[in-house]
CSV table of C-alpha atoms and ligand atoms in Angstrom, one decimal:
chain,number,residue,atom,x,y,z
A,1,MET,CA,11.7,-22.1,3.8
A,2,ASN,CA,9.9,-19.2,5.5
A,3,LYS,CA,7.2,-19.8,8.0
A,4,ILE,CA,3.8,-18.6,7.2
A,5,LEU,CA,1.9,-16.2,9.4
A,6,LEU,CA,-1.8,-15.7,8.9
A,7,THR,CA,-4.3,-13.6,10.7
A,8,GLY,CA,-7.3,-11.5,10.0
A,9,ASP,CA,-10.1,-9.3,11.1
A,10,ARG,CA,-13.8,-9.2,10.5
A,11,PRO,CA,-14.7,-6.0,8.6
A,12,SER,CA,-17.9,-5.4,10.6
A,13,GLY,CA,-16.5,-1.9,11.4
A,14,LYS,CA,-13.3,0.0,11.5
A,15,LEU,CA,-10.5,-1.2,13.7
A,16,HIS,CA,-10.0,0.1,17.2
A,17,LEU,CA,-7.5,0.3,20.0
A,18,GLY,CA,-8.4,-3.2,21.2
A,19,HIS,CA,-7.3,-4.5,17.8
A,20,TYR,CA,-4.1,-2.5,18.0
A,21,VAL,CA,-2.8,-3.8,21.4
A,22,GLY,CA,-4.3,-7.3,20.8
A,23,SER,CA,-2.9,-8.1,17.4
A,24,LEU,CA,-1.8,-5.2,15.1
A,25,ILE,CA,1.2,-4.5,17.3
A,26,SER,CA,2.4,-8.2,16.9
A,27,ARG,CA,2.0,-7.9,13.2
A,28,LEU,CA,4.1,-4.7,13.2
A,29,GLN,CA,6.9,-6.5,15.1
A,30,LEU,CA,6.7,-9.7,12.9
A,31,GLN,CA,6.7,-7.8,9.6
A,32,GLU,CA,10.3,-6.8,10.4
A,33,LYS,CA,11.4,-10.4,10.8
A,34,SER,CA,12.5,-12.0,7.5
A,35,GLU,CA,11.7,-15.5,8.5
A,36,TYR,CA,8.0,-15.0,8.2
A,37,ASP,CA,5.7,-14.6,5.2
A,38,SER,CA,2.8,-12.7,6.4
A,39,TYR,CA,-0.8,-13.1,5.1
A,40,ILE,CA,-3.5,-10.8,6.5
A,41,MET,CA,-7.0,-11.6,5.6
A,42,ILE,CA,-10.1,-9.3,5.7
A,43,ALA,CA,-12.6,-11.9,6.9
A,44,ASP,CA,-15.8,-10.7,5.2
A,45,ILE,CA,-17.4,-14.2,5.1
A,46,GLN,CA,-16.9,-14.5,8.8
A,47,ALA,CA,-18.3,-11.0,9.3
A,48,LEU,CA,-21.4,-12.1,7.4
A,49,THR,CA,-22.1,-14.9,9.8
A,50,ASP,CA,-23.5,-12.4,12.3
A,51,ASN,CA,-24.3,-9.5,9.9
A,52,PHE,CA,-25.9,-11.4,7.0
A,53,SER,CA,-28.8,-9.1,6.7
A,54,THR,CA,-26.6,-6.0,6.4
A,55,PRO,CA,-24.0,-7.0,3.8
A,56,GLN,CA,-23.6,-3.4,2.6
A,57,GLN,CA,-22.1,-2.6,6.1
A,58,ILE,CA,-19.5,-5.4,5.6
A,59,ARG,CA,-18.7,-4.3,2.1
A,60,ALA,CA,-18.3,-0.7,3.2
A,61,ASN,CA,-15.8,-1.7,5.8
A,62,VAL,CA,-13.5,-4.0,3.8
A,63,TYR,CA,-11.5,-1.0,2.5
A,64,GLU,CA,-11.8,0.8,5.8
A,65,VAL,CA,-10.0,-2.1,7.5
A,66,LEU,CA,-7.3,-2.1,4.8
A,67,LYS,CA,-6.8,1.6,5.4
A,68,ASP,CA,-6.4,1.0,9.1
A,69,TYR,CA,-3.8,-1.6,8.4
A,70,ILE,CA,-1.8,0.7,6.2
A,71,ALA,CA,-2.3,3.7,8.5
A,72,VAL,CA,-0.8,1.8,11.5
A,73,GLY,CA,2.2,1.0,9.5
A,74,LEU,CA,1.6,-2.5,8.0
A,75,ASP,CA,3.6,-2.4,4.8
A,76,PRO,CA,2.0,-3.8,1.7
A,77,LYS,CA,5.5,-4.9,0.6
A,78,LYS,CA,6.0,-7.0,3.7
A,79,ASN,CA,2.4,-8.4,4.0
A,80,THR,CA,0.0,-10.0,1.6
A,81,PHE,CA,-3.5,-8.5,2.2
A,82,PHE,CA,-6.5,-10.4,0.7
A,83,ILE,CA,-10.2,-10.7,1.0
A,84,GLN,CA,-11.6,-14.0,2.4
A,85,SER,CA,-14.6,-14.2,0.0
A,86,GLN,CA,-12.3,-14.0,-3.0
A,87,ILE,CA,-10.6,-17.3,-2.2
A,88,THR,CA,-13.2,-19.9,-3.0
A,89,GLU,CA,-11.0,-22.8,-2.0
A,90,LEU,CA,-11.7,-21.7,1.6
A,91,ASN,CA,-15.3,-22.9,1.3
A,92,GLU,CA,-14.3,-26.2,-0.1
A,93,LEU,CA,-11.9,-26.9,2.8
A,94,THR,CA,-14.5,-25.7,5.3
A,95,THR,CA,-16.9,-28.4,3.9
A,96,TYR,CA,-14.4,-31.2,4.4
A,97,LEU,CA,-13.5,-30.0,7.9
A,98,LEU,CA,-17.1,-29.7,9.1
A,99,ASN,CA,-17.3,-33.5,9.0
A,100,LEU,CA,-14.6,-33.6,11.7
A,101,VAL,CA,-16.2,-31.3,14.3
A,102,SER,CA,-19.3,-32.1,16.4
A,103,LEU,CA,-22.0,-29.6,17.2
A,104,ASN,CA,-21.4,-30.1,20.9
A,105,ARG,CA,-17.7,-29.3,20.6
A,106,LEU,CA,-18.6,-26.0,18.9
A,107,ARG,CA,-21.3,-25.2,21.5
A,108,ARG,CA,-18.7,-25.7,24.2
A,109,ASN,CA,-16.2,-23.2,22.7
A,110,PRO,CA,-15.9,-20.4,25.3
A,111,THR,CA,-15.5,-17.6,22.7
A,112,LEU,CA,-18.4,-18.8,20.7
A,113,LYS,CA,-20.5,-19.3,23.8
A,114,ARG,CA,-19.8,-15.7,25.0
A,115,GLU,CA,-20.7,-14.3,21.5
A,116,ILE,CA,-23.9,-16.3,21.4
A,117,THR,CA,-24.9,-14.7,24.7
A,118,GLU,CA,-23.9,-11.2,23.7
A,119,LYS,CA,-25.8,-11.5,20.4
A,120,LYS,CA,-28.8,-13.0,22.2
A,121,TYR,CA,-29.1,-16.0,19.9
A,122,GLY,CA,-30.3,-18.1,22.8
A,123,GLU,CA,-30.8,-21.8,21.9
A,124,SER,CA,-30.9,-21.2,18.1
A,125,PRO,CA,-27.7,-19.5,16.8
A,126,PRO,CA,-27.6,-19.6,12.9
A,127,MET,CA,-25.6,-22.5,11.6
A,128,GLY,CA,-23.2,-20.1,9.8
A,129,PHE,CA,-22.4,-18.4,13.0
A,130,LEU,CA,-22.0,-21.6,15.0
A,131,CYS,CA,-19.7,-23.0,12.3
A,132,TYR,CA,-17.4,-19.9,11.9
A,133,PRO,CA,-14.7,-21.5,14.0
A,134,VAL,CA,-14.5,-24.3,11.4
A,135,SER,CA,-14.2,-21.8,8.6
A,136,GLN,CA,-11.5,-20.2,10.6
A,137,ILE,CA,-9.6,-23.5,10.7
A,138,ALA,CA,-9.8,-23.5,7.0
A,139,ASP,CA,-8.4,-20.0,6.9
A,140,ILE,CA,-5.4,-21.0,8.9
A,141,THR,CA,-4.7,-24.4,7.4
A,142,LEU,CA,-5.3,-23.6,3.7
A,143,PHE,CA,-2.4,-21.2,3.9
A,144,ASN,CA,-0.2,-23.6,5.9
A,145,SER,CA,0.0,-21.0,8.6
A,146,GLU,CA,2.2,-21.9,11.6
A,147,ILE,CA,1.9,-18.7,13.5
A,148,VAL,CA,-1.3,-16.8,14.2
A,149,PRO,CA,-1.1,-13.4,15.8
A,150,VAL,CA,-4.4,-12.9,17.6
A,151,GLY,CA,-6.0,-11.5,20.8
A,152,GLU,CA,-6.6,-13.7,23.8
A,153,ASP,CA,-10.2,-14.5,22.8
A,154,GLN,CA,-9.0,-16.5,19.8
A,155,ILE,CA,-7.0,-19.0,21.8
A,156,PRO,CA,-9.8,-21.6,21.9
A,157,MET,CA,-9.9,-21.3,18.1
A,158,ILE,CA,-6.3,-22.2,17.8
A,159,GLU,CA,-6.7,-25.2,20.1
A,160,LEU,CA,-9.6,-26.4,18.0
A,161,THR,CA,-7.5,-25.9,14.9
A,162,ASN,CA,-4.8,-28.1,16.1
A,163,ASP,CA,-7.2,-30.9,17.3
A,164,ILE,CA,-8.9,-30.9,13.9
A,165,VAL,CA,-5.6,-30.8,12.0
A,166,GLY,CA,-4.5,-33.9,13.9
A,167,LYS,CA,-7.7,-35.6,13.2
A,168,PHE,CA,-7.7,-34.8,9.5
A,169,ASN,CA,-4.1,-35.9,9.0
A,170,LYS,CA,-4.7,-39.2,10.9
A,171,ILE,CA,-8.0,-40.0,9.1
A,172,TYR,CA,-6.7,-39.3,5.7
A,173,ASN,CA,-3.2,-40.5,6.4
A,174,THR,CA,-1.5,-37.3,5.2
A,175,ASN,CA,0.5,-34.4,6.6
A,176,CYS,CA,-0.9,-31.8,4.3
A,177,LEU,CA,-2.4,-29.7,7.1
A,178,LYS,CA,-0.1,-28.0,9.5
A,179,THR,CA,-0.6,-27.3,13.2
A,180,CYS,CA,-0.2,-23.7,14.4
A,181,MET,CA,0.6,-21.5,17.4
A,182,ALA,CA,-1.1,-18.4,18.7
A,183,TYR,CA,1.2,-15.4,19.0
A,184,LEU,CA,0.0,-13.2,21.8
A,185,SER,CA,1.0,-9.5,22.4
A,186,LYS,CA,1.9,-8.0,25.8
A,187,THR,CA,-1.7,-6.8,26.2
A,188,PRO,CA,-3.8,-9.5,24.5
A,189,ARG,CA,-7.1,-8.1,25.8
A,190,LEU,CA,-8.2,-4.5,26.3
A,191,ILE,CA,-11.2,-3.7,28.4
A,192,GLY,CA,-13.9,-1.4,27.1
A,193,LEU,CA,-14.3,2.3,28.0
A,194,HIS,CA,-16.8,1.5,30.8
A,195,GLY,CA,-15.0,-1.4,32.4
A,196,ARG,CA,-15.9,-5.1,32.7
A,197,ALA,CA,-16.5,-6.2,29.0
A,198,LYS,CA,-13.6,-6.3,26.5
A,199,ALA,CA,-13.4,-3.5,24.0
A,200,SER,CA,-15.7,-4.6,21.2
A,201,LYS,CA,-17.3,-2.6,18.4
A,202,SER,CA,-20.6,-4.3,18.9
A,203,LEU,CA,-20.7,-3.2,22.5
A,204,GLY,CA,-20.0,0.4,21.5
A,205,ASN,CA,-17.2,0.8,24.1
A,206,VAL,CA,-14.2,1.5,21.9
A,207,ILE,CA,-11.9,4.2,20.5
A,208,PHE,CA,-11.5,3.7,16.8
A,209,LEU,CA,-8.0,4.2,15.2
A,210,SER,CA,-9.7,6.7,12.9
A,211,ASP,CA,-11.7,8.7,15.6
A,212,SER,CA,-11.3,12.5,15.4
A,213,SER,CA,-9.5,14.3,18.1
A,214,GLU,CA,-12.8,15.6,19.6
A,215,VAL,CA,-14.4,12.1,19.7
A,216,ILE,CA,-11.3,10.7,21.4
A,217,LYS,CA,-11.5,13.4,24.1
A,218,LYS,CA,-15.2,12.7,24.6
A,219,LYS,CA,-14.6,9.0,24.9
A,220,VAL,CA,-11.7,9.5,27.3
A,221,PHE,CA,-13.9,11.7,29.5
A,222,SER,CA,-16.7,9.1,29.5
A,223,MET,CA,-14.3,6.4,30.9
A,224,TYR,CA,-15.0,4.6,34.1
A,225,THR,CA,-12.6,5.4,36.9
A,226,ASP,CA,-13.1,4.7,40.6
A,227,PRO,CA,-16.7,5.6,41.7
A,228,THR,CA,-15.5,6.2,45.3
A,229,HIS,CA,-12.9,8.7,44.2
A,230,LEU,CA,-15.0,11.8,44.6
A,231,ARG,CA,-12.5,14.6,45.5
A,232,ALA,CA,-9.0,14.9,44.0
A,233,SER,CA,-7.6,14.7,47.5
A,234,ASP,CA,-9.3,11.3,48.2
A,235,PRO,CA,-7.2,8.1,47.8
A,236,GLY,CA,-8.3,6.3,44.6
A,237,LYS,CA,-8.3,2.7,43.3
A,238,VAL,CA,-6.0,1.8,40.4
A,239,ASP,CA,-7.2,-1.8,40.0
A,240,GLY,CA,-10.2,-1.9,37.6
A,241,ASN,CA,-9.7,1.8,36.8
A,242,VAL,CA,-10.1,1.9,33.0
A,243,VAL,CA,-8.0,5.1,32.6
A,244,PHE,CA,-5.0,3.3,34.1
A,245,VAL,CA,-5.5,0.2,31.9
A,246,TYR,CA,-5.3,2.5,28.8
A,247,LEU,CA,-2.3,4.4,30.3
A,248,ASP,CA,-0.5,1.1,30.8
A,249,ALA,CA,-1.2,0.1,27.2
A,250,PHE,CA,-0.4,3.4,25.5
A,251,HIS,CA,1.7,5.7,27.6
A,252,PRO,CA,5.2,5.8,26.3
A,253,SER,CA,6.8,5.8,29.8
A,254,PRO,CA,6.0,3.0,32.3
A,255,GLU,CA,7.9,5.0,35.0
A,256,VAL,CA,5.6,8.0,34.6
A,257,VAL,CA,2.5,5.8,34.8
A,258,SER,CA,3.9,4.1,37.9
A,259,GLU,CA,4.3,7.6,39.5
A,260,LEU,CA,0.8,8.5,38.5
A,261,LYS,CA,-0.5,5.3,40.1
A,262,LYS,CA,1.3,6.1,43.4
A,263,LYS,CA,-0.1,9.6,43.5
A,264,TYR,CA,-3.6,8.5,42.6
A,265,LYS,CA,-3.6,5.8,45.4
A,266,LYS,CA,-2.3,8.2,48.0
A,267,GLY,CA,-4.8,11.0,47.0
A,268,GLY,CA,-4.0,14.2,45.3
A,269,LEU,CA,-4.6,13.3,41.6
A,270,GLY,CA,-8.0,14.2,40.3
A,271,ASP,CA,-9.9,12.3,37.7
A,272,VAL,CA,-10.0,15.3,35.3
A,273,ASP,CA,-6.2,15.7,35.5
A,274,LEU,CA,-5.7,12.0,35.0
A,275,LYS,CA,-8.1,11.9,32.0
A,276,ASN,CA,-6.3,14.9,30.5
A,277,ILE,CA,-3.0,12.9,30.7
A,278,LEU,CA,-4.6,9.9,29.0
A,279,ASN,CA,-6.3,12.2,26.4
A,280,ASP,CA,-2.8,13.7,25.5
A,281,THR,CA,-1.3,10.2,25.3
A,282,LEU,CA,-4.0,8.9,23.0
A,283,GLN,CA,-4.0,12.1,20.9
A,284,ASP,CA,-0.3,11.8,20.4
A,285,PHE,CA,-0.6,8.1,19.5
A,286,LEU,CA,-3.5,8.4,17.1
A,287,ALA,CA,-2.7,11.7,15.3
A,288,PRO,CA,0.0,10.3,13.0
A,289,ILE,CA,-2.2,7.2,12.3
A,290,ARG,CA,-5.1,9.4,11.3
A,291,LYS,CA,-2.9,11.6,9.1
A,292,ARG,CA,-1.5,8.6,7.3
A,293,ARG,CA,-5.0,7.3,6.8
A,294,GLU,CA,-6.3,10.5,5.2
A,295,LYS,CA,-3.6,10.4,2.6
A,296,ILE,CA,-4.4,6.8,1.3
A,297,VAL,CA,-5.7,6.7,-2.2
A,298,GLN,CA,-8.5,4.2,-3.1
A,299,SER,CA,-6.8,3.0,-6.4
A,300,ASP,CA,-3.7,2.0,-4.4
A,301,LEU,CA,-5.9,0.0,-2.0
A,302,GLU,CA,-7.5,-1.8,-5.0
A,303,ALA,CA,-4.1,-2.6,-6.4
A,304,ILE,CA,-2.9,-4.0,-3.1
A,305,ILE,CA,-5.9,-6.2,-2.8
A,306,ASP,CA,-5.7,-7.5,-6.4
A,307,ASN,CA,-2.2,-8.4,-5.9
A,308,GLY,CA,-2.8,-10.0,-2.5
A,309,ASN,CA,-5.8,-12.0,-3.8
A,310,LYS,CA,-3.7,-13.4,-6.6
A,311,LYS,CA,-0.9,-14.4,-4.3
A,312,ALA,CA,-3.3,-16.0,-1.8
A,313,ARG,CA,-5.1,-17.9,-4.5
A,314,THR,CA,-1.8,-19.5,-5.7
A,315,ILE,CA,-1.2,-21.0,-2.2
A,316,ALA,CA,-4.8,-21.9,-1.8
A,317,GLN,CA,-4.9,-23.9,-5.0
A,318,LYS,CA,-1.8,-25.8,-4.1
A,319,THR,CA,-3.1,-26.9,-0.7
A,320,ILE,CA,-6.6,-27.8,-1.9
A,321,LYS,CA,-5.0,-30.0,-4.5
A,322,LYS,CA,-3.2,-31.9,-1.8
A,323,VAL,CA,-6.4,-32.0,0.4
A,324,ARG,CA,-8.4,-33.5,-2.5
A,325,SER,CA,-5.8,-36.1,-3.2
A,326,ALA,CA,-5.6,-37.0,0.5
A,327,ILE,CA,-9.4,-37.6,0.6
A,328,GLY,CA,-9.5,-39.1,-2.8
A,329,VAL,CA,-11.8,-36.6,-4.4
A,330,ASN,CA,-9.4,-35.9,-7.2
A,331,TYR,CA,-10.9,-37.2,-10.5
B,1,LIG,N1,-12.0,-14.3,14.3
B,1,LIG,C1,-11.2,-13.2,14.0
B,1,LIG,C2,-11.8,-11.9,14.5
B,1,LIG,O1,-12.9,-12.0,15.1
B,1,LIG,C3,-11.0,-13.0,12.5
B,1,LIG,C4,-10.4,-14.2,11.8
B,1,LIG,C5,-11.0,-14.9,10.7
B,1,LIG,C6,-9.1,-14.8,12.0
B,1,LIG,N2,-10.2,-15.9,10.3
B,1,LIG,C7,-9.0,-15.8,11.0
B,1,LIG,C8,-8.0,-14.5,12.8
B,1,LIG,C9,-7.9,-16.6,10.9
B,1,LIG,C10,-6.9,-15.4,12.8
B,1,LIG,C11,-6.8,-16.4,11.8
B,1,LIG,O2,-11.3,-10.9,14.5
């Protein structure tokens, strides 16, 4: 039997280069392997946990995210795309799983902790937000997913998933929930345009897959380099230099990047020239994606989702039946 792969993204905005190197690239590789059945979920319920007062923003981005998937080359014939809110069994499984996780355990989760700080929730994060990792465990386990292609920030979620799966199976004397593994890409984390923080839509430091050629250029030229590198002839720092981070991630030739690094360190390569090289690299990378995106027809997207929701629902119903019978809530 094929292994199931499940992953997803919050539709709080369009997808960006961080999504690409962190997770989309793994999905593109894995869709070529016949031993996996791939489920890709647009996590609108999870997106609502920190955007509950602007649901129209989430709704507007559901199909934008699907367009990004198709535009980067994820094939609807090789992946099942579905929308989280349309699979109501997820809510039921979340309810059962909530009993197995303590508030303190959630508060200690490093990813959640960082997000709570970033979103300035202080001591009183909304319960929905605090509990989204539990809903994410339901996402993974309801579909029997054994492999989860994600960025580095999701690793604590996978660890939590496996702990809770163990606990569930032990308490209810069953094996109906499966443990899973994270699948990390070569660059599981991309820093933002201005250094330090990771690329994140909410921090406004990202290049979207759908950005126009002018916007890409503007963003590249706003990138943080080495503040002590004032003249082209000065030796420059490569470590912590955002332009090099993006060149490492997107330039087709590592040898060329390595030559550029040598030259930059020695002195003789100016920031404007360097940024022009990165701009060309990203323009070449993003132009075909943008072109494919523009050709996508809305009715095709709706058909893809209808189909995917149906397929996802079939698995969901099977697992929830087993879960109910394990707990004894099957009358
Ligand atoms: N937390 C993921 C993100 O922020 C989205 C997500 C929701 C997810 N459910 C998932 C990822 C299940 C992997 C598996 O992008």
